[in-house]
Amino acid sequence: MSTRERLLNSLLRRKPTTALGRELYVDPQVFELELEQIWYKDWLFVGHDCELKSPGNFLTVQVGAYPVVVVRDRDGGLRAFHNSCRHRGSRICTTEHGSAARLVCPYHQWTYALDGRLIAARDMSGGFDKTQYSLKPVHCASVGGYVWICLAQVAPDLAPMREHLEPYFLPHHLNRTKVAFESTIIEEANWKLVWENNRECYHCAGNHPELCRTFPEEPVITGVSGGFANERIANKWARWESIGLESKYRISADGQYRTVRYPLIEGATCYTMDGKAAVRRPLSDSVTEEDIGSLLLFHFPTTWNHIMADHATTFRLLPLSPTRTQLTTKWLVHEDAVEGVDYDLKRLTEVWRATNDEDRRVCQENQIGVNSPAYEPGPYSAMHEEGCMQFLDWYSRHLHQRLEMAPA
Ligand code: FES
Ligand SMILES: [Fe+2]
């Protein structure tokens, strides 16, 4: 049986009320198929507009086998290219962030303009036609302050996502923020285990003493009912929508992304140890209300987010191997906020740094147990783990559709 058939079978046999079978978390061939059918075909969050403010600013990212560079061009547009030189293939931009007037390959110095055109190639013989060796483009777009790329030949239509996300995100002016701190950690776990862990708070009380000071563990927050029946949430939504902040739970038709603004626990406005703002200057000049709860976005397979009145914390997940996942976290503050004056870095970052480390540990232990031939998926808690089931429903349906469309 081919890997494709095996995978289709396991997806068809899947019980929607349990986690997945072992092979879907450990098998290198399954991982390859996920790269091909999900990671190389969907829109992926890679970074923020604010990291690419001026022409020549670039960021790089590695998605499976593909190194990609995203750059701000001379006209202020965003472009993404395969970060592989058209001469003999060397990676061109080798740092995670940088700035350059031209992209120069470090190997033999072939030189590309910011729009990808090859503009200099030393000592190539007479008939060499530079116009044939531009960098290969990758789809790239900005939505609400988030930069997305898509490696597919034909990218999925971005219009529905833009229409959904922009009303929630535009008031926060993320393009006028800056990254105050960034951390990257490696979780020794399959990317889906990292997502399942993110989509429930059943584990919070036992593992997250810092986060639990401010983050409500109520199942409604990670569930799929949205909280329409919860009076406290409904009152907050009414208040926030009256000041122009889109807040109600909304999930895309295919379940790939969701936005909602939820209150933190009573009296808290921010994920700090005391629940008070970490940054004196509001994140956005047009949102001055202190308590706007936290705007939550998830978008499978790359990102979950928390946008508060004073700062935002955004997460990017990338798969490294069947049992390794990279998680990059960025703390965004107003672009004019000054460290040591408007905020203290330790206070700003301590809760999520601790929480990430705790999640890293539980995901790693989860993987070690799942690696065991004795592992058998047990039932989810209907009360607390609806979000996991929703994630795996999306994953199974999505992968199934893609596999059915893919040539055998
Ligand atoms: S590989 Fe880039 S210049 Fe030779
Ligand atoms: Fe967690």
Short mmCIF file of C-alpha atoms and ligand atoms in Angstrom, two decimals:
data_model
loop_
_atom_site.label_atom_id
_atom_site.label_comp_id
_atom_site.label_asym_id
_atom_site.label_seq_id
_atom_site.Cartn_x
_atom_site.Cartn_y
_atom_site.Cartn_z
CA MET A 1 0.00 0.00 0.00
CA SER A 2 1.38 3.46 -0.85
CA THR A 3 1.82 6.09 1.86
CA ARG A 4 -0.99 8.03 0.23
CA GLU A 5 -3.39 5.09 0.48
CA ARG A 6 -2.26 4.33 4.02
CA LEU A 7 -2.86 7.92 5.04
CA LEU A 8 -6.27 8.08 3.35
CA ASN A 9 -7.20 4.88 5.20
CA SER A 10 -6.12 6.18 8.58
CA LEU A 11 -8.02 9.39 8.01
CA LEU A 12 -11.14 7.46 7.05
CA ARG A 13 -10.81 5.16 10.07
CA ARG A 14 -10.21 8.06 12.42
CA LYS A 15 -12.50 8.37 15.47
CA PRO A 16 -13.43 12.07 15.69
CA THR A 17 -13.52 11.92 19.51
CA THR A 18 -9.92 10.73 20.06
CA ALA A 19 -6.44 11.88 19.14
CA LEU A 20 -4.79 10.35 16.06
CA GLY A 21 -3.08 6.99 15.74
CA ARG A 22 0.66 6.68 16.29
CA GLU A 23 1.81 6.68 12.66
CA LEU A 24 0.28 10.10 12.03
CA TYR A 25 2.59 11.53 14.71
CA VAL A 26 5.79 9.64 13.92
CA ASP A 27 5.97 8.38 10.34
CA PRO A 28 8.46 10.25 8.08
CA GLN A 29 6.43 9.42 4.95
CA VAL A 30 3.27 10.84 6.50
CA PHE A 31 5.26 13.95 7.42
CA GLU A 32 6.46 14.26 3.78
CA LEU A 33 2.88 14.04 2.52
CA GLU A 34 1.78 16.70 5.02
CA LEU A 35 4.54 18.97 3.77
CA GLU A 36 3.49 18.44 0.17
CA GLN A 37 -0.26 18.68 0.71
CA ILE A 38 -0.54 21.28 3.48
CA TRP A 39 2.68 23.20 4.11
CA TYR A 40 3.58 23.62 0.42
CA LYS A 41 0.03 24.55 -0.60
CA ASP A 42 -1.51 26.75 2.11
CA TRP A 43 -0.96 30.35 3.06
CA LEU A 44 1.61 30.45 5.89
CA PHE A 45 2.25 33.27 8.36
CA VAL A 46 5.95 34.17 8.29
CA GLY A 47 6.35 37.55 10.05
CA HIS A 48 5.01 41.06 10.37
CA ASP A 49 4.94 44.11 8.11
CA CYS A 50 6.65 46.03 10.89
CA GLU A 51 9.75 43.83 10.49
CA LEU A 52 10.02 44.95 6.87
CA LYS A 53 9.49 48.69 7.14
CA SER A 54 12.07 50.01 4.65
CA PRO A 55 13.16 48.96 1.17
CA GLY A 56 15.78 46.23 1.45
CA ASN A 57 14.58 44.89 4.82
CA PHE A 58 14.26 41.13 4.54
CA LEU A 59 13.39 38.10 6.61
CA THR A 60 14.06 34.48 5.82
CA VAL A 61 12.18 31.34 6.69
CA GLN A 62 12.65 27.63 6.05
CA VAL A 63 9.48 25.70 5.19
CA GLY A 64 10.29 22.02 4.87
CA ALA A 65 12.81 21.82 2.03
CA TYR A 66 12.21 25.38 0.84
CA PRO A 67 14.30 28.33 2.02
CA VAL A 68 12.36 31.54 1.31
CA VAL A 69 13.27 35.21 1.58
CA VAL A 70 10.67 37.96 1.99
CA VAL A 71 11.80 41.48 1.13
CA ARG A 72 10.43 45.03 1.00
CA ASP A 73 11.10 46.26 -2.55
CA ARG A 74 11.99 49.77 -3.74
CA ASP A 75 8.33 50.67 -4.36
CA GLY A 76 7.28 49.63 -0.85
CA GLY A 77 5.74 46.35 -1.98
CA LEU A 78 6.38 42.98 -0.36
CA ARG A 79 7.93 40.22 -2.41
CA ALA A 80 8.96 36.68 -1.60
CA PHE A 81 11.45 34.53 -3.50
CA HIS A 82 12.92 31.09 -3.31
CA ASN A 83 16.15 31.78 -1.45
CA SER A 84 18.21 29.71 -3.87
CA CYS A 85 20.65 31.29 -6.28
CA ARG A 86 20.01 30.82 -9.99
CA HIS A 87 23.73 30.10 -10.53
CA ARG A 88 24.50 26.92 -8.57
CA GLY A 89 21.77 27.12 -5.98
CA SER A 90 23.45 28.56 -2.91
CA ARG A 91 21.20 30.12 -0.29
CA ILE A 92 21.48 33.86 -0.82
CA CYS A 93 20.23 35.50 2.37
CA THR A 94 21.65 33.54 5.27
CA THR A 95 20.42 35.47 8.31
CA GLU A 96 16.91 35.46 9.76
CA HIS A 97 16.60 39.24 9.38
CA GLY A 98 18.65 41.76 7.48
CA SER A 99 18.75 44.74 5.21
CA ALA A 100 20.43 45.04 1.81
CA ALA A 101 20.18 47.35 -1.20
CA ARG A 102 20.64 44.30 -3.43
CA LEU A 103 20.57 40.58 -2.71
CA VAL A 104 24.11 39.31 -3.28
CA CYS A 105 24.82 35.58 -3.32
CA PRO A 106 27.71 34.87 -0.95
CA TYR A 107 29.13 32.11 -3.20
CA HIS A 108 30.12 33.89 -6.47
CA GLN A 109 28.37 37.21 -5.89
CA TRP A 110 25.61 37.00 -8.47
CA THR A 111 23.57 40.05 -7.58
CA TYR A 112 19.79 40.46 -7.63
CA ALA A 113 17.65 43.60 -7.42
CA LEU A 114 14.95 43.71 -4.73
CA ASP A 115 12.40 42.77 -7.40
CA GLY A 116 14.31 39.53 -8.05
CA ARG A 117 15.99 40.50 -11.35
CA LEU A 118 19.56 39.29 -11.80
CA ILE A 119 21.53 42.50 -12.34
CA ALA A 120 25.16 41.36 -12.12
CA ALA A 121 26.96 38.09 -12.79
CA ARG A 122 30.70 38.44 -13.12
CA ASP A 123 32.63 36.98 -16.09
CA MET A 124 29.84 35.03 -17.72
CA SER A 125 30.50 34.42 -21.42
CA GLY A 126 29.02 36.43 -24.29
CA GLY A 127 25.63 34.82 -24.89
CA PHE A 128 24.64 34.85 -21.21
CA ASP A 129 21.17 36.38 -20.84
CA LYS A 130 20.62 37.77 -17.35
CA THR A 131 16.89 38.10 -17.91
CA GLN A 132 16.56 34.29 -17.82
CA TYR A 133 17.88 34.03 -14.26
CA SER A 134 15.64 36.09 -12.02
CA LEU A 135 14.89 34.70 -8.58
CA LYS A 136 11.85 32.44 -8.57
CA PRO A 137 8.88 34.18 -6.98
CA VAL A 138 6.75 32.85 -4.11
CA HIS A 139 3.24 34.20 -3.45
CA CYS A 140 3.34 36.87 -0.75
CA ALA A 141 0.69 39.12 0.79
CA SER A 142 0.06 41.23 3.84
CA VAL A 143 -3.22 40.96 5.77
CA GLY A 144 -3.83 43.07 8.86
CA GLY A 145 -0.13 43.51 9.68
CA TYR A 146 0.71 39.84 9.09
CA VAL A 147 2.89 38.70 6.19
CA TRP A 148 1.86 35.46 4.49
CA ILE A 149 3.52 33.33 1.85
CA CYS A 150 2.26 30.44 -0.25
CA LEU A 151 4.56 28.02 -2.05
CA ALA A 152 1.87 26.58 -4.34
CA GLN A 153 1.85 27.30 -8.07
CA VAL A 154 -1.68 28.61 -7.67
CA ALA A 155 -2.36 29.98 -4.19
CA PRO A 156 -5.77 29.57 -2.48
CA ASP A 157 -7.93 32.69 -2.80
CA LEU A 158 -6.89 35.10 -0.05
CA ALA A 159 -9.93 37.39 -0.38
CA PRO A 160 -12.19 35.59 2.16
CA MET A 161 -9.42 35.61 4.79
CA ARG A 162 -8.74 39.30 4.20
CA GLU A 163 -12.42 40.13 4.49
CA HIS A 164 -12.62 38.11 7.73
CA LEU A 165 -9.41 39.27 9.46
CA GLU A 166 -9.09 42.94 8.58
CA PRO A 167 -12.04 44.27 10.59
CA TYR A 168 -10.55 42.63 13.71
CA PHE A 169 -6.92 43.61 13.11
CA LEU A 170 -6.79 46.96 11.32
CA PRO A 171 -7.70 49.07 14.42
CA HIS A 172 -4.56 47.70 16.12
CA HIS A 173 -2.23 49.18 13.47
CA LEU A 174 0.26 46.33 13.72
CA ASN A 175 2.18 47.90 10.83
CA ARG A 176 3.09 50.74 13.22
CA THR A 177 4.52 48.49 15.92
CA LYS A 178 7.94 46.93 16.48
CA VAL A 179 9.21 43.62 17.76
CA ALA A 180 10.37 44.26 21.32
CA PHE A 181 11.51 40.69 21.80
CA GLU A 182 11.61 37.48 19.82
CA SER A 183 12.29 33.93 20.95
CA THR A 184 12.61 30.68 19.04
CA ILE A 185 12.39 27.31 20.74
CA ILE A 186 12.39 23.75 19.47
CA GLU A 187 9.69 21.43 20.68
CA GLU A 188 10.56 17.73 20.36
CA ALA A 189 7.06 16.89 19.20
CA ASN A 190 5.01 16.49 16.04
CA TRP A 191 3.49 19.77 14.86
CA LYS A 192 -0.04 18.44 15.39
CA LEU A 193 0.70 17.62 19.03
CA VAL A 194 1.84 21.23 19.45
CA TRP A 195 -1.45 22.40 17.93
CA GLU A 196 -3.59 20.05 20.01
CA ASN A 197 -1.85 21.32 23.12
CA ASN A 198 -2.58 24.87 22.02
CA ARG A 199 -6.24 24.17 21.34
CA GLU A 200 -7.17 23.16 24.88
CA CYS A 201 -6.71 24.49 28.40
CA TYR A 202 -7.46 21.17 30.12
CA HIS A 203 -3.71 21.11 30.84
CA CYS A 204 -3.46 24.71 32.06
CA ALA A 205 -4.22 24.33 35.77
CA GLY A 206 -1.64 21.56 36.13
CA ASN A 207 1.09 23.20 34.04
CA HIS A 208 0.78 26.97 33.70
CA PRO A 209 0.90 28.73 37.09
CA GLU A 210 1.97 32.03 35.45
CA LEU A 211 -0.59 32.07 32.63
CA CYS A 212 -3.42 30.98 34.93
CA ARG A 213 -3.08 34.24 36.88
CA THR A 214 -4.78 36.02 33.97
CA PHE A 215 -5.97 33.55 31.33
CA PRO A 216 -9.44 32.14 31.98
CA GLU A 217 -9.44 28.35 31.89
CA GLU A 218 -13.15 28.29 31.06
CA PRO A 219 -13.75 25.70 28.34
CA VAL A 220 -15.64 28.32 26.30
CA ILE A 221 -12.33 30.03 25.47
CA THR A 222 -10.91 27.07 23.57
CA GLY A 223 -14.26 25.59 22.55
CA VAL A 224 -16.23 26.02 19.37
CA SER A 225 -19.52 27.35 20.73
CA GLY A 226 -18.03 30.84 20.76
CA GLY A 227 -19.41 32.05 24.08
CA PHE A 228 -22.58 33.61 22.68
CA ALA A 229 -24.50 32.18 25.66
CA ASN A 230 -22.05 33.56 28.25
CA GLU A 231 -23.37 36.80 29.73
CA ARG A 232 -20.02 38.24 30.75
CA ILE A 233 -18.56 37.64 27.28
CA ALA A 234 -21.68 38.96 25.52
CA ASN A 235 -21.54 42.18 27.61
CA LYS A 236 -17.86 42.69 26.79
CA TRP A 237 -18.49 42.15 23.09
CA ALA A 238 -21.25 44.74 23.15
CA ARG A 239 -18.96 47.22 24.91
CA TRP A 240 -15.98 46.63 22.60
CA GLU A 241 -18.06 46.69 19.45
CA SER A 242 -19.50 50.04 20.60
CA ILE A 243 -15.96 51.47 20.40
CA GLY A 244 -15.38 50.03 16.94
CA LEU A 245 -13.61 46.79 17.83
CA GLU A 246 -14.90 43.74 16.01
CA SER A 247 -15.12 41.13 18.78
CA LYS A 248 -17.62 38.30 18.27
CA TYR A 249 -16.46 34.74 17.66
CA ARG A 250 -16.16 34.01 13.98
CA ILE A 251 -14.76 30.89 12.35
CA SER A 252 -14.11 30.35 8.64
CA ALA A 253 -16.41 27.97 6.77
CA ASP A 254 -13.65 25.34 6.47
CA GLY A 255 -12.49 25.76 10.10
CA GLN A 256 -8.96 26.85 9.15
CA TYR A 257 -9.04 30.13 11.05
CA ARG A 258 -10.97 31.81 13.84
CA THR A 259 -11.06 35.25 15.41
CA VAL A 260 -12.62 36.30 18.72
CA ARG A 261 -11.98 38.81 21.48
CA TYR A 262 -12.27 37.32 24.96
CA PRO A 263 -11.98 38.99 28.36
CA LEU A 264 -9.15 37.85 30.63
CA ILE A 265 -10.03 36.94 34.20
CA GLU A 266 -11.85 39.68 36.10
CA GLY A 267 -9.53 42.61 36.83
CA ALA A 268 -6.76 41.58 34.40
CA THR A 269 -6.03 43.34 31.11
CA CYS A 270 -2.78 41.70 30.14
CA TYR A 271 -0.78 38.46 30.48
CA THR A 272 1.58 39.78 33.14
CA MET A 273 2.19 38.40 36.62
CA ASP A 274 -0.07 41.08 38.14
CA GLY A 275 -2.53 41.29 35.25
CA LYS A 276 -1.77 44.99 34.61
CA ALA A 277 -0.48 46.38 31.34
CA ALA A 278 3.17 45.64 30.56
CA VAL A 279 3.58 48.66 28.28
CA ARG A 280 2.68 52.20 29.25
CA ARG A 281 2.02 53.31 25.70
CA PRO A 282 -1.00 51.68 24.00
CA LEU A 283 -0.18 49.37 21.12
CA SER A 284 -2.38 51.37 18.75
CA ASP A 285 -2.94 55.13 18.81
CA SER A 286 -6.59 54.55 17.95
CA VAL A 287 -7.36 52.04 20.74
CA THR A 288 -6.92 53.77 24.08
CA GLU A 289 -9.37 51.72 26.16
CA GLU A 290 -7.32 49.82 28.77
CA ASP A 291 -9.33 46.63 28.88
CA ILE A 292 -10.04 45.18 25.47
CA GLY A 293 -9.41 41.61 26.59
CA SER A 294 -7.36 39.62 24.12
CA LEU A 295 -8.03 39.28 20.40
CA LEU A 296 -7.35 35.66 19.58
CA LEU A 297 -6.56 34.42 16.11
CA PHE A 298 -5.64 30.96 15.09
CA HIS A 299 -4.82 30.09 11.52
CA PHE A 300 -3.82 26.50 10.76
CA PRO A 301 -1.12 25.42 10.31
CA THR A 302 1.17 28.32 11.31
CA THR A 303 -0.11 30.77 13.86
CA TRP A 304 -1.97 31.63 17.05
CA ASN A 305 -2.06 35.13 18.52
CA HIS A 306 -3.04 37.39 21.40
CA ILE A 307 -3.58 41.12 20.78
CA MET A 308 -4.19 43.24 23.87
CA ALA A 309 -4.45 46.98 24.48
CA ASP A 310 -0.77 47.44 25.30
CA HIS A 311 1.02 44.75 23.30
CA ALA A 312 0.59 41.71 21.09
CA THR A 313 2.13 38.28 21.29
CA THR A 314 2.26 36.30 18.07
CA PHE A 315 3.36 32.74 17.49
CA ARG A 316 4.71 31.01 14.39
CA LEU A 317 4.98 27.29 14.15
CA LEU A 318 7.09 25.46 11.54
CA PRO A 319 7.59 21.71 11.24
CA LEU A 320 11.20 20.47 11.25
CA SER A 321 10.72 16.70 11.27
CA PRO A 322 7.99 14.22 12.27
CA THR A 323 8.92 14.80 15.91
CA ARG A 324 10.42 18.31 15.94
CA THR A 325 8.64 21.66 15.67
CA GLN A 326 10.00 25.19 15.78
CA LEU A 327 8.03 27.84 17.65
CA THR A 328 8.88 31.52 17.22
CA THR A 329 7.21 34.03 19.53
CA LYS A 330 7.26 37.80 19.00
CA TRP A 331 6.20 40.51 21.42
CA LEU A 332 4.98 43.60 19.53
CA VAL A 333 4.75 47.06 21.10
CA HIS A 334 4.00 50.53 19.71
CA GLU A 335 6.85 51.58 17.39
CA ASP A 336 7.64 54.59 19.62
CA ALA A 337 7.54 52.70 22.93
CA VAL A 338 10.93 52.85 24.62
CA GLU A 339 12.42 49.93 26.53
CA GLY A 340 13.22 50.88 30.14
CA VAL A 341 10.83 53.84 29.93
CA ASP A 342 7.54 52.45 28.59
CA TYR A 343 8.17 48.81 29.31
CA ASP A 344 10.45 46.39 31.06
CA LEU A 345 11.43 43.44 28.90
CA LYS A 346 11.33 40.88 31.69
CA ARG A 347 7.87 41.94 32.80
CA LEU A 348 6.62 42.03 29.19
CA THR A 349 7.84 38.55 28.29
CA GLU A 350 8.02 36.46 31.46
CA VAL A 351 4.56 34.88 31.38
CA TRP A 352 4.70 33.60 27.80
CA ARG A 353 8.35 32.61 28.03
CA ALA A 354 7.49 30.45 31.04
CA THR A 355 4.31 29.18 29.37
CA ASN A 356 6.14 28.27 26.14
CA ASP A 357 8.70 26.34 28.13
CA GLU A 358 6.00 24.49 30.05
CA ASP A 359 4.22 23.65 26.78
CA ARG A 360 7.52 22.52 25.27
CA ARG A 361 7.88 20.07 28.15
CA VAL A 362 4.35 18.67 28.00
CA CYS A 363 4.49 18.28 24.19
CA GLN A 364 7.82 16.50 24.43
CA GLU A 365 6.47 14.07 27.04
CA ASN A 366 3.35 13.61 24.90
CA GLN A 367 5.56 12.63 21.93
CA ILE A 368 7.66 10.19 23.96
CA GLY A 369 4.48 8.43 25.10
CA VAL A 370 2.97 8.43 21.60
CA ASN A 371 6.19 6.85 20.22
CA SER A 372 5.44 3.78 22.32
CA PRO A 373 3.95 0.84 20.37
CA ALA A 374 1.63 0.52 23.39
CA TYR A 375 0.09 3.96 22.72
CA GLU A 376 -3.59 3.90 21.87
CA PRO A 377 -5.49 7.18 21.48
CA GLY A 378 -7.92 7.73 24.34
CA PRO A 379 -11.08 9.87 24.40
CA TYR A 380 -10.99 13.65 24.47
CA SER A 381 -12.84 15.50 27.23
CA ALA A 382 -16.01 16.75 25.54
CA MET A 383 -16.01 19.71 27.91
CA HIS A 384 -12.39 20.83 27.58
CA GLU A 385 -11.01 19.48 24.32
CA GLU A 386 -13.52 20.55 21.68
CA GLY A 387 -10.79 22.71 20.16
CA CYS A 388 -8.54 19.66 19.59
CA MET A 389 -11.37 17.85 17.87
CA GLN A 390 -12.05 20.92 15.71
CA PHE A 391 -8.36 21.08 14.73
CA LEU A 392 -8.20 17.41 13.81
CA ASP A 393 -11.49 17.66 11.90
CA TRP A 394 -9.96 20.46 9.85
CA TYR A 395 -6.70 18.55 9.39
CA SER A 396 -8.40 15.32 8.33
CA ARG A 397 -10.87 16.95 5.97
CA HIS A 398 -8.26 19.23 4.46
CA LEU A 399 -5.66 16.52 3.94
CA HIS A 400 -8.26 14.12 2.66
CA GLN A 401 -9.45 16.62 0.04
CA ARG A 402 -5.91 17.41 -1.02
CA LEU A 403 -4.96 13.72 -1.28
CA GLU A 404 -8.03 12.98 -3.33
CA MET A 405 -7.13 15.80 -5.71
CA ALA A 406 -3.45 14.82 -5.88
CA PRO A 407 -2.34 12.41 -8.58
CA ALA A 408 -1.90 8.90 -7.12
S1 FES B 1 25.77 29.93 -6.40
FE1 FES B 1 25.18 31.97 -6.22
S2 FES B 1 26.67 33.03 -7.32
FE2 FES B 1 27.25 30.96 -7.54
FE FE B 2 -0.22 25.28 27.32
#
